[in-house]
mmCIF file of C-alpha atoms in Angstrom:
data_model
loop_
_atom_site.group_PDB
_atom_site.id
_atom_site.type_symbol
_atom_site.label_atom_id
_atom_site.label_comp_id
_atom_site.label_asym_id
_atom_site.label_seq_id
_atom_site.Cartn_x
_atom_site.Cartn_y
_atom_site.Cartn_z
ATOM 1 C CA UNK A 1 15.428 69.253 15.186
ATOM 2 C CA UNK A 2 17.952 66.094 14.834
ATOM 3 C CA UNK A 3 16.222 62.846 12.249
ATOM 4 C CA UNK A 4 18.721 60.007 11.298
ATOM 5 C CA UNK A 5 17.033 57.324 9.619
ATOM 6 C CA UNK A 6 18.367 53.651 9.147
ATOM 7 C CA UNK A 7 19.747 54.722 12.293
ATOM 8 C CA UNK A 8 21.231 50.754 13.159
ATOM 9 C CA UNK A 9 24.045 51.090 10.577
ATOM 10 C CA UNK A 10 25.160 54.234 13.070
ATOM 11 C CA UNK A 11 28.668 52.502 15.170
ATOM 12 C CA UNK A 12 29.415 53.089 18.984
ATOM 13 C CA UNK A 13 30.989 56.673 18.834
ATOM 14 C CA UNK A 14 28.365 58.573 17.455
ATOM 15 C CA UNK A 15 25.898 56.831 19.621
ATOM 16 C CA UNK A 16 28.127 58.328 21.982
ATOM 17 C CA UNK A 17 28.202 61.282 20.774
ATOM 18 C CA UNK A 18 23.921 61.159 20.718
ATOM 19 C CA UNK A 19 23.716 60.661 24.783
ATOM 20 C CA UNK A 20 25.901 64.029 24.796
ATOM 21 C CA UNK A 21 24.581 66.253 23.046
ATOM 22 C CA UNK A 22 20.954 65.009 24.616
ATOM 23 C CA UNK A 23 22.563 65.618 27.402
ATOM 24 C CA UNK A 24 23.682 69.427 26.469
ATOM 25 C CA UNK A 25 21.810 72.882 27.245
ATOM 26 C CA UNK A 26 20.798 73.007 24.120
ATOM 27 C CA UNK A 27 19.673 69.636 23.257
ATOM 28 C CA UNK A 28 18.203 68.583 19.284
ATOM 29 C CA UNK A 29 14.987 66.928 19.933
ATOM 30 C CA UNK A 30 16.218 63.462 18.559
ATOM 31 C CA UNK A 31 13.763 61.495 16.422
ATOM 32 C CA UNK A 32 15.143 58.219 14.705
ATOM 33 C CA UNK A 33 13.916 55.535 12.766
ATOM 34 C CA UNK A 34 14.752 52.239 11.586
ATOM 35 C CA UNK A 35 13.289 48.819 10.659
ATOM 36 C CA UNK A 36 15.775 46.025 12.520
ATOM 37 C CA UNK A 37 14.914 43.910 15.285
ATOM 38 C CA UNK A 38 17.802 42.693 17.633
ATOM 39 C CA UNK A 39 20.918 43.540 15.870
ATOM 40 C CA UNK A 40 24.766 43.780 16.393
ATOM 41 C CA UNK A 41 25.611 47.568 16.976
ATOM 42 C CA UNK A 42 28.364 48.076 14.320
ATOM 43 C CA UNK A 43 31.890 48.125 15.857
ATOM 44 C CA UNK A 44 31.012 45.639 18.286
ATOM 45 C CA UNK A 45 29.852 41.958 19.426
ATOM 46 C CA UNK A 46 26.221 43.648 21.193
ATOM 47 C CA UNK A 47 23.368 42.597 19.997
ATOM 48 C CA UNK A 48 20.286 44.558 21.264
ATOM 49 C CA UNK A 49 16.861 46.105 19.772
ATOM 50 C CA UNK A 50 17.105 48.455 17.015
ATOM 51 C CA UNK A 51 20.513 47.967 17.203
ATOM 52 C CA UNK A 52 20.785 51.158 19.303
ATOM 53 C CA UNK A 53 23.065 50.883 22.852
ATOM 54 C CA UNK A 54 20.239 49.770 25.853
ATOM 55 C CA UNK A 55 21.970 53.044 27.523
ATOM 56 C CA UNK A 56 20.229 55.437 24.637
ATOM 57 C CA UNK A 57 17.713 53.028 24.438
ATOM 58 C CA UNK A 58 16.405 53.923 27.503
ATOM 59 C CA UNK A 59 16.271 56.973 27.060
ATOM 60 C CA UNK A 60 13.653 56.487 24.004
ATOM 61 C CA UNK A 61 9.837 56.688 23.799
ATOM 62 C CA UNK A 62 9.280 53.981 20.814
ATOM 63 C CA UNK A 63 6.427 54.476 18.504
ATOM 64 C CA UNK A 64 5.878 50.963 16.430
ATOM 65 C CA UNK A 65 4.115 51.136 12.878
ATOM 66 C CA UNK A 66 2.094 49.357 11.242
ATOM 67 C CA UNK A 67 2.117 48.328 6.832
ATOM 68 C CA UNK A 68 -0.081 50.604 4.959
ATOM 69 C CA UNK A 69 -3.748 48.285 3.384
ATOM 70 C CA UNK A 70 -4.170 48.086 0.055
ATOM 71 C CA UNK A 71 -6.962 50.318 0.076
ATOM 72 C CA UNK A 72 -4.506 53.386 2.035
ATOM 73 C CA UNK A 73 -1.623 53.411 -0.683
ATOM 74 C CA UNK A 74 -4.532 53.150 -3.365
ATOM 75 C CA UNK A 75 -5.587 56.584 -2.194
ATOM 76 C CA UNK A 76 -2.406 58.096 -1.307
ATOM 77 C CA UNK A 77 -1.332 56.890 -4.439
ATOM 78 C CA UNK A 78 -4.410 58.603 -5.934
ATOM 79 C CA UNK A 79 -3.663 62.216 -3.766
ATOM 80 C CA UNK A 80 -0.406 61.655 -5.612
ATOM 81 C CA UNK A 81 -1.245 61.430 -8.930
ATOM 82 C CA UNK A 82 -3.665 64.502 -8.298
ATOM 83 C CA UNK A 83 -0.920 66.658 -6.491
ATOM 84 C CA UNK A 84 1.368 65.630 -9.393
ATOM 85 C CA UNK A 85 -1.698 66.478 -12.718
ATOM 86 C CA UNK A 86 -0.884 62.694 -13.526
ATOM 87 C CA UNK A 87 -4.365 61.431 -14.743
ATOM 88 C CA UNK A 88 -4.320 57.937 -14.163
ATOM 89 C CA UNK A 89 -7.472 55.199 -15.636
ATOM 90 C CA UNK A 90 -8.389 53.125 -12.574
ATOM 91 C CA UNK A 91 -7.137 49.990 -13.928
ATOM 92 C CA UNK A 92 -4.017 51.886 -13.989
ATOM 93 C CA UNK A 93 -4.174 53.168 -10.044
ATOM 94 C CA UNK A 94 -5.187 49.391 -9.127
ATOM 95 C CA UNK A 95 -2.451 47.676 -10.155
ATOM 96 C CA UNK A 96 -0.103 50.282 -8.773
ATOM 97 C CA UNK A 97 -1.755 49.883 -5.380
ATOM 98 C CA UNK A 98 -1.050 46.587 -6.019
ATOM 99 C CA UNK A 99 2.947 47.043 -6.746
ATOM 100 C CA UNK A 100 3.169 49.378 -3.645
ATOM 101 C CA UNK A 101 1.223 46.554 -1.838
ATOM 102 C CA UNK A 102 3.663 44.033 -2.393
ATOM 103 C CA UNK A 103 6.822 46.273 -3.026
ATOM 104 C CA UNK A 104 7.215 49.526 -1.354
ATOM 105 C CA UNK A 105 4.644 52.567 -1.369
ATOM 106 C CA UNK A 106 8.095 54.832 -2.323
ATOM 107 C CA UNK A 107 8.855 52.376 -4.954
ATOM 108 C CA UNK A 108 5.369 53.175 -6.485
ATOM 109 C CA UNK A 109 5.259 57.194 -5.729
ATOM 110 C CA UNK A 110 8.741 56.967 -8.111
ATOM 111 C CA UNK A 111 6.565 54.842 -10.993
ATOM 112 C CA UNK A 112 4.256 58.088 -11.409
ATOM 113 C CA UNK A 113 6.494 60.392 -11.542
ATOM 114 C CA UNK A 114 8.193 57.912 -14.045
ATOM 115 C CA UNK A 115 4.796 57.920 -16.149
ATOM 116 C CA UNK A 116 4.596 61.857 -15.845
ATOM 117 C CA UNK A 117 7.360 62.783 -17.964
#
């Protein structure tokens, strides 16, 4: 399994390598992630969806995702507090969920870990 995050940062040579790898006998399962819309393919003047060349894009299955709701973020943070053995008051958890909604879940989780130190 080959997982590439921020795939829009790759250049044309990397995409050519991925195309060749997918055609080999030992082809990996390729999972790529990006949060771009129409973007320029690095190293070229071409623009395409997600910054991925069209010939590779035609071979992909696109799975769209939706942001977590406030309640989902609160539940995730609550579970993470339990896993990290961090006691958190309800109002603090509510504030952290709001921060996670306004910024990112990753940032809110880092705040739990920092608070436990």
